[in-house]
XYZ file of C-alpha atoms in Angstrom:
605
model
C 0.000 0.000 0.000
C 1.239 3.486 -0.815
C 0.918 4.783 2.724
C 2.497 8.146 1.942
C -0.071 9.009 -0.708
C -2.835 7.724 1.561
C -1.770 10.010 4.390
C -1.363 12.908 2.004
C -4.918 12.453 0.733
C -6.151 12.355 4.318
C -4.474 15.649 5.146
C -5.491 17.589 2.048
C -8.956 16.301 1.124
C -10.738 18.501 3.654
C -9.490 21.816 2.337
C -9.386 21.343 -1.446
C -13.102 20.732 -1.905
C -14.072 23.459 0.556
C -12.016 26.091 -1.289
C -13.660 25.137 -4.583
C -17.123 25.438 -3.061
C -16.125 28.737 -1.424
C -15.391 30.243 -4.835
C -18.648 28.875 -6.229
C -20.658 30.312 -3.351
C -18.943 33.713 -3.631
C -19.907 34.091 -7.262
C -23.506 33.167 -6.495
C -23.930 35.920 -3.878
C -25.032 38.553 -6.378
C -27.332 36.369 -8.482
C -30.993 35.645 -7.881
C -33.983 34.584 -9.889
C -37.184 36.553 -9.240
C -40.044 34.590 -7.750
C -42.683 35.868 -10.158
C -42.890 36.909 -13.801
C -42.860 40.669 -14.572
C -46.169 42.420 -15.108
C -46.588 45.438 -17.386
C -49.083 48.167 -16.555
C -50.483 50.720 -18.973
C -51.409 54.237 -17.877
C -54.628 54.094 -15.879
C -54.387 50.360 -15.188
C -55.799 49.332 -11.823
C -53.298 48.576 -9.048
C -54.681 46.622 -6.112
C -52.915 46.793 -2.770
C -53.025 43.691 -0.577
C -52.647 43.735 3.186
C -50.612 41.274 5.209
C -50.176 40.512 8.895
C -49.415 42.961 11.697
C -45.952 42.199 13.092
C -43.961 43.228 16.146
C -40.399 42.552 17.260
C -41.546 42.859 20.862
C -44.144 40.104 20.951
C -43.297 37.954 17.886
C -47.054 37.272 17.611
C -48.484 38.207 14.195
C -52.118 39.261 13.799
C -54.415 39.589 10.830
C -54.734 43.112 9.396
C -58.475 43.132 9.991
C -58.061 42.096 13.636
C -58.040 45.881 14.095
C -61.042 47.891 12.862
C -59.354 49.218 9.737
C -61.450 50.168 6.709
C -62.507 46.900 5.027
C -63.332 46.380 1.341
C -66.812 45.332 0.311
C -65.774 41.662 0.461
C -62.648 40.416 2.230
C -60.919 37.778 0.077
C -57.969 35.692 1.249
C -55.146 35.232 -1.243
C -53.852 31.730 -1.937
C -51.144 30.806 0.576
C -48.496 28.119 0.445
C -47.475 26.000 3.410
C -44.522 28.237 4.274
C -46.700 31.367 4.406
C -49.179 29.699 6.761
C -46.406 28.559 9.114
C -44.972 32.090 9.119
C -48.345 33.548 10.072
C -48.875 35.434 6.790
C -52.496 36.390 6.153
C -52.698 38.098 2.762
C -56.054 39.722 1.968
C -57.451 42.369 -0.352
C -57.843 45.985 0.742
C -59.842 49.117 -0.178
C -56.632 50.808 -1.396
C -56.943 50.960 -5.205
C -54.683 53.063 -7.477
C -54.542 53.833 -11.185
C -51.126 53.516 -12.757
C -49.359 56.887 -13.144
C -52.452 58.804 -12.023
C -51.709 60.597 -8.723
C -54.286 60.875 -5.955
C -54.493 63.351 -3.112
C -56.495 63.055 0.046
C -58.584 60.080 -0.992
C -61.018 59.256 1.833
C -61.373 55.561 2.684
C -63.868 55.595 5.518
C -64.742 57.022 8.901
C -64.960 54.834 11.999
C -66.078 55.611 15.541
C -63.972 54.038 18.244
C -65.486 52.404 21.284
C -63.780 51.336 24.491
C -62.835 47.931 23.067
C -61.419 49.093 19.704
C -59.579 51.992 21.352
C -57.965 49.535 23.759
C -56.951 47.233 20.880
C -55.262 50.087 19.007
C -53.456 51.234 22.159
C -52.178 47.721 22.890
C -50.826 47.349 19.363
C -49.096 50.729 19.600
C -47.589 49.822 22.995
C -46.262 46.583 21.504
C -44.740 48.432 18.519
C -46.818 46.676 15.833
C -46.322 47.463 12.151
C -48.753 47.212 9.245
C -47.538 45.248 6.205
C -48.882 45.714 2.688
C -48.017 44.341 -0.762
C -48.228 45.807 -4.269
C -47.265 43.687 -7.278
C -45.531 41.264 -4.910
C -43.366 44.048 -3.423
C -43.635 44.679 0.337
C -44.362 48.170 1.597
C -41.378 49.993 3.133
C -40.779 53.249 4.985
C -37.574 55.016 3.847
C -35.258 56.661 6.372
C -32.150 58.731 5.843
C -29.065 57.458 7.623
C -27.388 60.119 9.715
C -23.970 58.498 9.567
C -23.827 58.310 5.747
C -24.662 61.035 3.250
C -27.531 60.202 0.866
C -27.809 56.698 2.355
C -31.338 55.338 2.763
C -32.472 52.428 4.888
C -35.890 50.785 4.677
C -38.211 49.694 7.460
C -40.663 46.976 6.498
C -44.181 48.201 7.156
C -45.336 51.298 9.035
C -46.226 51.587 12.705
C -49.880 51.384 13.716
C -49.417 54.617 15.605
C -47.211 56.510 18.014
C -47.135 57.751 21.597
C -46.573 61.350 22.544
C -47.476 64.248 24.818
C -49.388 67.432 24.279
C -47.497 70.632 25.013
C -47.634 71.379 28.716
C -48.840 67.872 29.638
C -46.914 64.933 31.076
C -49.498 62.273 30.204
C -48.587 59.917 27.360
C -51.263 59.717 24.697
C -51.786 57.274 21.834
C -52.173 58.536 18.280
C -53.069 56.528 15.184
C -51.473 56.730 11.745
C -54.607 57.389 9.713
C -53.116 59.153 6.647
C -50.733 57.339 4.298
C -48.692 58.983 1.565
C -47.779 56.223 -0.908
C -45.027 56.510 -3.495
C -45.092 53.966 -6.325
C -41.834 53.815 -8.270
C -42.013 52.536 -11.821
C -39.631 51.791 -14.675
C -40.985 52.889 -18.041
C -40.481 50.992 -21.274
C -38.446 53.130 -23.686
C -40.599 52.167 -26.699
C -44.057 51.252 -25.370
C -46.326 53.166 -23.027
C -45.988 50.450 -20.419
C -44.358 50.468 -17.011
C -43.294 47.998 -14.334
C -43.467 48.613 -10.597
C -40.019 48.677 -8.962
C -40.743 50.278 -5.577
C -43.538 50.715 -3.028
C -42.916 53.244 -0.242
C -45.046 55.067 2.313
C -44.862 57.908 4.831
C -47.461 57.567 7.625
C -49.029 60.554 9.381
C -51.440 61.046 12.247
C -53.965 63.759 11.390
C -57.126 64.871 13.148
C -59.185 65.530 10.062
C -61.776 68.301 10.038
C -64.773 68.909 7.786
C -67.659 71.349 7.535
C -71.201 70.311 8.326
C -72.295 66.767 9.080
C -70.634 63.623 7.771
C -72.495 62.164 4.794
C -70.170 59.756 2.950
C -66.610 59.219 1.759
C -66.980 61.980 -0.834
C -66.957 64.683 1.854
C -64.415 67.470 1.417
C -62.000 67.806 4.318
C -60.648 71.126 5.491
C -57.427 69.512 6.708
C -56.689 67.732 3.431
C -58.193 69.120 0.241
C -56.811 68.553 -3.283
C -58.950 71.406 -4.657
C -57.411 73.880 -2.213
C -53.977 72.264 -2.685
C -53.851 71.488 1.005
C -51.789 68.328 1.594
C -50.771 66.443 4.724
C -47.052 66.919 5.332
C -46.743 66.494 9.102
C -48.448 65.159 12.217
C -48.666 68.510 14.036
C -52.344 67.940 14.846
C -52.468 64.176 15.496
C -55.515 61.939 15.791
C -56.037 60.855 19.401
C -57.210 57.324 20.214
C -59.993 57.445 22.785
C -63.467 56.048 23.327
C -66.144 57.627 21.045
C -63.537 59.392 18.917
C -64.100 59.550 15.143
C -61.160 58.525 12.948
C -61.071 59.323 9.218
C -58.660 57.248 7.114
C -57.176 58.932 4.033
C -54.285 58.419 1.630
C -52.251 60.057 -1.147
C -50.581 58.348 -4.086
C -47.610 59.701 -6.022
C -45.839 58.014 -8.939
C -42.114 58.377 -9.485
C -40.120 57.190 -12.483
C -37.028 55.187 -11.592
C -33.921 53.987 -13.402
C -34.072 50.712 -11.481
C -35.013 47.842 -13.757
C -37.574 45.234 -12.780
C -34.938 42.489 -12.462
C -33.100 44.597 -9.848
C -36.081 45.885 -7.883
C -35.395 43.598 -4.913
C -31.795 44.778 -4.563
C -32.723 47.632 -2.220
C -34.657 45.225 -0.001
C -31.893 42.635 0.060
C -28.943 45.021 0.303
C -26.784 44.144 3.275
C -24.628 47.007 4.529
C -22.635 44.684 6.783
C -20.805 42.681 4.128
C -17.465 43.471 5.800
C -18.703 41.765 8.959
C -19.682 38.706 6.898
C -16.223 38.582 5.327
C -14.736 38.889 8.809
C -16.907 35.944 9.833
C -15.648 33.881 6.889
C -11.988 34.788 7.507
C -12.367 34.055 11.215
C -13.880 30.659 10.450
C -11.208 29.901 7.845
C -8.513 30.572 10.464
C -10.124 27.920 12.654
C -10.233 25.501 9.713
C -6.590 26.146 8.778
C -5.506 25.634 12.379
C -7.372 22.341 12.605
C -6.151 21.316 9.146
C -2.601 21.882 10.329
C -3.179 19.619 13.312
C -4.792 16.943 11.157
C -1.992 17.164 8.603
C 0.600 16.818 11.362
C -1.176 13.740 12.709
C -1.682 12.197 9.279
C 1.616 13.013 7.602
C 3.903 12.471 10.574
C 2.537 10.704 13.636
C 0.049 8.390 11.957
C 2.357 7.549 9.079
C 5.103 6.686 11.577
C 2.674 4.555 13.599
C 1.539 2.595 10.538
C 5.125 2.003 9.416
C 6.142 0.810 12.872
C 3.132 -1.483 13.287
C 3.651 -3.074 9.873
C 7.322 -3.918 10.429
C 8.195 -7.500 11.198
C 8.204 -7.800 14.964
C 9.405 -10.396 17.357
C 6.888 -12.086 19.579
C 8.113 -10.086 22.568
C 7.744 -6.799 20.650
C 4.235 -7.734 19.572
C 3.269 -8.434 23.168
C 4.603 -5.020 24.281
C 2.865 -2.959 21.585
C 0.984 0.093 22.791
C -1.091 2.849 21.235
C -4.142 2.740 19.045
C -3.326 -0.615 17.421
C -3.705 -2.339 20.765
C -7.487 -1.810 20.728
C -8.006 -3.160 17.201
C -10.112 -6.007 18.520
C -12.518 -3.715 20.369
C -12.633 -0.568 18.299
C -15.553 -1.715 16.133
C -17.468 -3.374 18.937
C -21.054 -2.011 19.122
C -21.355 0.747 21.738
C -23.860 1.095 24.561
C -27.290 2.179 23.258
C -26.211 1.435 19.697
C -29.861 1.529 18.560
C -30.198 5.148 19.641
C -26.934 6.053 17.920
C -28.202 4.553 14.653
C -31.401 6.601 14.919
C -29.530 9.856 15.526
C -27.085 9.211 12.710
C -29.931 8.504 10.277
C -31.775 11.659 11.338
C -28.568 13.665 10.946
C -28.165 12.388 7.399
C -31.720 13.535 6.716
C -30.900 17.011 8.023
C -27.631 17.167 6.120
C -29.318 16.313 2.820
C -32.104 18.834 3.403
C -29.729 21.683 4.288
C -27.258 20.927 1.502
C -29.900 20.877 -1.250
C -31.636 23.962 0.189
C -28.322 25.847 0.346
C -27.510 25.032 -3.254
C -30.883 26.189 -4.551
C -30.861 29.282 -2.328
C -27.315 30.263 -3.346
C -28.305 29.934 -7.005
C -31.266 32.253 -6.388
C -34.199 29.869 -6.773
C -35.578 30.704 -3.301
C -35.971 34.460 -3.627
C -37.816 36.387 -0.873
C -40.193 37.545 -3.607
C -41.612 34.024 -3.393
C -43.019 34.384 0.103
C -42.829 31.204 2.153
C -40.837 29.441 -0.581
C -37.803 28.771 1.616
C -39.775 27.178 4.442
C -41.923 25.172 2.037
C -38.838 23.866 0.231
C -37.173 22.862 3.512
C -40.267 20.993 4.700
C -40.658 18.988 1.502
C -36.916 18.280 1.265
C -36.955 17.074 4.869
C -39.783 14.695 4.046
C -38.140 13.231 0.953
C -34.720 12.974 2.602
C -36.301 10.356 4.863
C -35.189 7.906 2.175
C -31.528 8.524 3.058
C -32.255 8.595 6.796
C -33.686 5.074 6.728
C -30.813 3.784 4.595
C -28.111 5.316 6.814
C -29.585 4.105 10.099
C -30.243 0.589 8.733
C -26.706 0.282 7.300
C -25.102 1.269 10.589
C -27.416 -1.073 12.489
C -26.509 -3.979 10.206
C -22.821 -3.226 10.771
C -23.508 -3.670 14.482
C -24.828 -7.167 13.608
C -28.385 -6.139 14.434
C -31.295 -8.256 13.255
C -34.348 -6.067 13.961
C -33.773 -3.381 11.353
C -37.518 -2.686 11.150
C -37.443 -1.392 14.725
C -34.564 0.961 13.918
C -36.285 2.417 10.868
C -39.455 2.926 12.907
C -37.497 4.822 15.557
C -35.767 6.893 12.876
C -39.099 7.799 11.329
C -40.813 8.719 14.601
C -38.349 9.868 17.276
C -37.163 13.305 16.129
C -40.459 14.367 14.464
C -42.408 13.242 17.542
C -40.303 15.383 19.881
C -40.485 18.399 17.562
C -44.221 17.957 16.961
C -44.909 17.777 20.696
C -43.014 21.028 21.347
C -44.608 22.655 18.297
C -48.119 21.640 19.426
C -47.606 23.232 22.859
C -46.245 26.439 21.296
C -49.108 26.519 18.800
C -51.620 26.144 21.640
C -50.092 29.215 23.291
C -50.411 31.162 20.025
C -54.044 30.027 19.685
C -54.660 31.373 23.178
C -53.384 34.789 22.074
C -55.662 34.707 18.966
C -52.652 35.378 16.765
C -52.529 34.714 13.026
C -49.294 32.835 13.717
C -51.352 29.892 14.994
C -51.250 27.066 12.478
C -54.803 26.117 11.402
C -56.081 22.595 11.977
C -56.056 21.875 8.234
C -52.374 22.829 7.976
C -51.573 20.742 11.047
C -53.272 17.809 9.352
C -51.201 18.455 6.189
C -47.979 18.347 8.251
C -49.047 15.066 9.845
C -49.870 13.695 6.393
C -46.434 14.699 5.082
C -44.879 12.904 8.027
C -46.949 9.694 7.994
C -47.861 9.573 4.316
C -44.485 10.340 2.765
C -41.602 10.579 5.223
C -42.293 7.355 7.154
C -42.651 5.179 4.016
C -39.479 6.716 2.550
C -37.564 5.926 5.741
C -38.498 2.309 5.272
C -37.146 2.338 1.804
C -18.594 21.531 20.324
C -17.165 25.080 20.795
C -15.070 25.062 17.624
C -17.932 24.212 15.261
C -20.017 26.887 16.961
C -17.159 29.384 16.676
C -17.109 28.809 12.928
C -20.720 29.929 12.515
C -21.653 32.180 15.432
C -21.166 35.517 13.603
C -23.424 34.429 10.748
C -25.839 33.145 13.384
C -26.349 36.730 14.571
C -27.657 37.774 11.151
C -29.884 34.707 10.902
C -31.479 35.415 14.292
C -31.898 39.073 13.331
C -33.712 38.145 10.123
C -36.028 35.743 11.957
C -36.868 37.685 15.112
C -36.523 41.294 13.900
C -38.455 40.668 10.653
C -35.668 41.504 8.214
C -34.830 39.844 4.918
C -31.915 37.401 4.839
C -30.583 36.812 1.352
C -26.848 36.314 1.694
C -26.919 32.602 1.017
C -23.497 32.783 -0.633
C -21.931 33.674 2.724
C -24.140 31.149 4.469
C -23.092 28.381 2.085
C -19.416 29.170 2.735
C -20.000 29.061 6.497
C -21.907 25.765 6.131
C -18.940 24.182 4.313
C -16.594 25.534 7.001
C -18.888 24.048 9.654
C -18.680 20.621 8.000
C -14.886 20.750 7.789
C -14.554 22.020 11.369
C -16.822 19.319 12.813
C -14.976 16.617 10.888
C -11.484 17.783 11.796
C -12.010 18.413 15.508
C -13.687 15.016 15.866
C -10.856 13.235 14.037
C -8.192 14.902 16.195
C -9.910 14.014 19.474
C -10.728 10.520 18.229
C -7.059 9.895 17.448
C -5.968 11.055 20.901
C -8.631 8.859 22.469
C -7.484 5.758 20.558
C -3.858 6.502 21.435
C -4.849 6.392 25.109
C -6.197 2.889 24.372
C -9.832 3.909 24.874
C -11.974 2.226 22.214
C -15.347 3.706 23.243
C -15.343 6.286 20.457
C -18.825 5.813 18.996
C -20.906 8.100 21.183
C -17.995 10.415 21.971
C -17.507 11.149 18.265
C -21.191 12.106 18.007
C -21.187 14.239 21.146
C -17.881 15.991 20.399
C -19.235 18.077 17.542
C -22.876 17.755 18.577
C -22.121 19.630 21.802
C -21.890 22.819 19.711
C -25.709 22.870 19.881
C -25.433 23.769 23.576
C -23.435 26.868 22.677
C -25.995 27.725 20.003
C -28.783 27.663 22.586
C -26.715 29.703 25.059
C -26.038 32.261 22.332
C -29.771 32.367 21.548
C -30.404 33.173 25.229
C -27.733 35.891 25.121
C -29.335 37.333 21.957
C -32.750 37.329 23.639
C -31.605 39.392 26.626
C -29.330 41.798 24.710
C -30.954 42.377 21.297
C -34.679 41.723 21.665
C -37.274 43.763 23.511
C -39.790 40.991 24.135
C -42.031 41.687 27.118
C -44.887 39.154 27.023
C -44.307 35.769 28.739
C -45.943 33.869 25.864
C -43.577 35.516 23.374
C -40.584 34.530 25.516
C -41.790 30.916 25.693
C -42.251 30.918 21.901
C -38.716 32.224 21.355
C -37.008 29.682 23.588
C -39.283 26.889 22.365
C -38.410 27.474 18.716
C -34.709 27.964 19.523
C -34.788 24.682 21.485
C -36.071 22.938 18.341
C -33.387 24.634 16.241
C -30.642 23.697 18.727
C -31.837 20.090 18.846
C -31.751 19.923 15.055
C -28.254 21.478 15.080
C -27.132 18.812 17.579
C -28.351 16.027 15.306
C -26.725 17.589 12.231
C -23.284 18.360 13.677
C -23.194 15.129 15.670
C -23.788 13.091 12.511
C -21.052 14.969 10.624
C -18.576 14.282 13.420
C -19.624 10.639 13.702
C -19.150 9.868 10.012
C -15.793 11.686 9.935
C -14.545 9.628 12.886
C -16.045 6.429 11.454
C -14.300 6.981 8.120
C -11.013 7.851 9.852
C -11.116 4.806 12.134
C -11.881 2.352 9.320
C -9.149 3.892 7.188
C -6.344 3.686 9.712
C -7.165 0.160 10.899
C -7.353 -1.068 7.327
C -3.800 0.228 6.801
C -2.084 -1.961 9.407
C -1.442 -5.685 9.558
C -3.529 -7.417 12.198
C -2.184 -10.738 13.469
């Protein structure tokens, strides 16, 4: 056997493939495929605004738009939702906001409502909890532009506008609640150079709180307002006279629409939403993780090219009987190293589940990095992950059964049953409790019974049949983890899958290398119980992930409600458990491959 080339391949194989994938992922960072086909609008064409859920970073409990007494259309119609949108709590419905393309509107009256004690309380609670209203036009979410004070001409976008604000009247110390009842929309469009057609490339709003006035008695929505009158060229430009929220107060909802031509093309209209100003931090994350990988690669190379090669050469030399009896080191445990460990059934189940996770994440990363899971396709990412998880049950059953057969097991049906049921059962139990809490809060984030039945069907009807057919890993990903948590819990878009794919590859290499190094040291100390330790070595990084999630909760989030806190830690517990299964399986297979390789390279008497 060419032991030198074998050791060389062991030392180099980790880094060569990861560098190639790093370059591939870098080039895919700036490329994405839109989720919908472009739509052309002629002058005067009708533009229908849809409303989405009310969201808050304080409570993390979404609510339907019409859970508040906003002006409804004649008939409320729900838009078709995919599985991912339902699980995210999206509730997309039609609205009374209707525009005509490139035809400005000023002070259009929607309706007048009279608050009572109950509705006034509901508005105040939503304002206290910092809720925002989300709308959609031509598949673009509504944003509020803000100028950045630290950069000249730099604009940042807030998704959705606040329900209202709190303030004080001059000379008073009492905090009052005011509603945003006037919206100034700006629709940006890109005009075709040859045809009189245009495509929508931006949807912005500036909210105002205005106590509207009118002469005489209220008749209908065609009343002329003295505070906002297009005939008198009186427009709303500030909230100097805001609309108070109190019992028996009348609130008049109005809006303006302005159209603005833009040089932004339709294919690039999502760039402003997906622009990440912290790319230097992401590169720092990648470089930091690469330093960890290079350090570990150096240790592995030293073990493989020097120590291990020397061990194999020494063990394979002709020895006297006395020398053979005095041998020490990892060869001494060759008779026990592949003996089945304690709770080998459970290990097989976890390894199979980890393979299922690995396949799901790898395929999702590839499609996301290539741009097929654009945020313009709402809920597409979550839907794709759910279906990939289900179909990857095929590989989970195969992996767990193969390992079980290697342990000389005879009841492989029992192992595949455990693989199909154990992890989903635990997750489903936690999810059911969390969903019951959301139901109790009457939030739109509660998964309907029909969707719950669909999830159970995916599990029993597809996944189950298909099944029958450390600190260093955490250190490699924790900076990117900050941005992922921010996108999930602060309702921001995350679309830097190129960086994420690089970090995922680094995570794989780190888990594999640290497990191999510790496994070698363990075998050298003549301890052959490596099976579970190899799984727990890299799987322990899930503990640090959960601790970091707790740190993020207390330092970055402003969650006040107990139910919201339980939801946060419940979902992060599920994520940490999944991370444990994934990283543990990577470490196990790396150690398994390493152990088989080195013991196949020595002569066993």
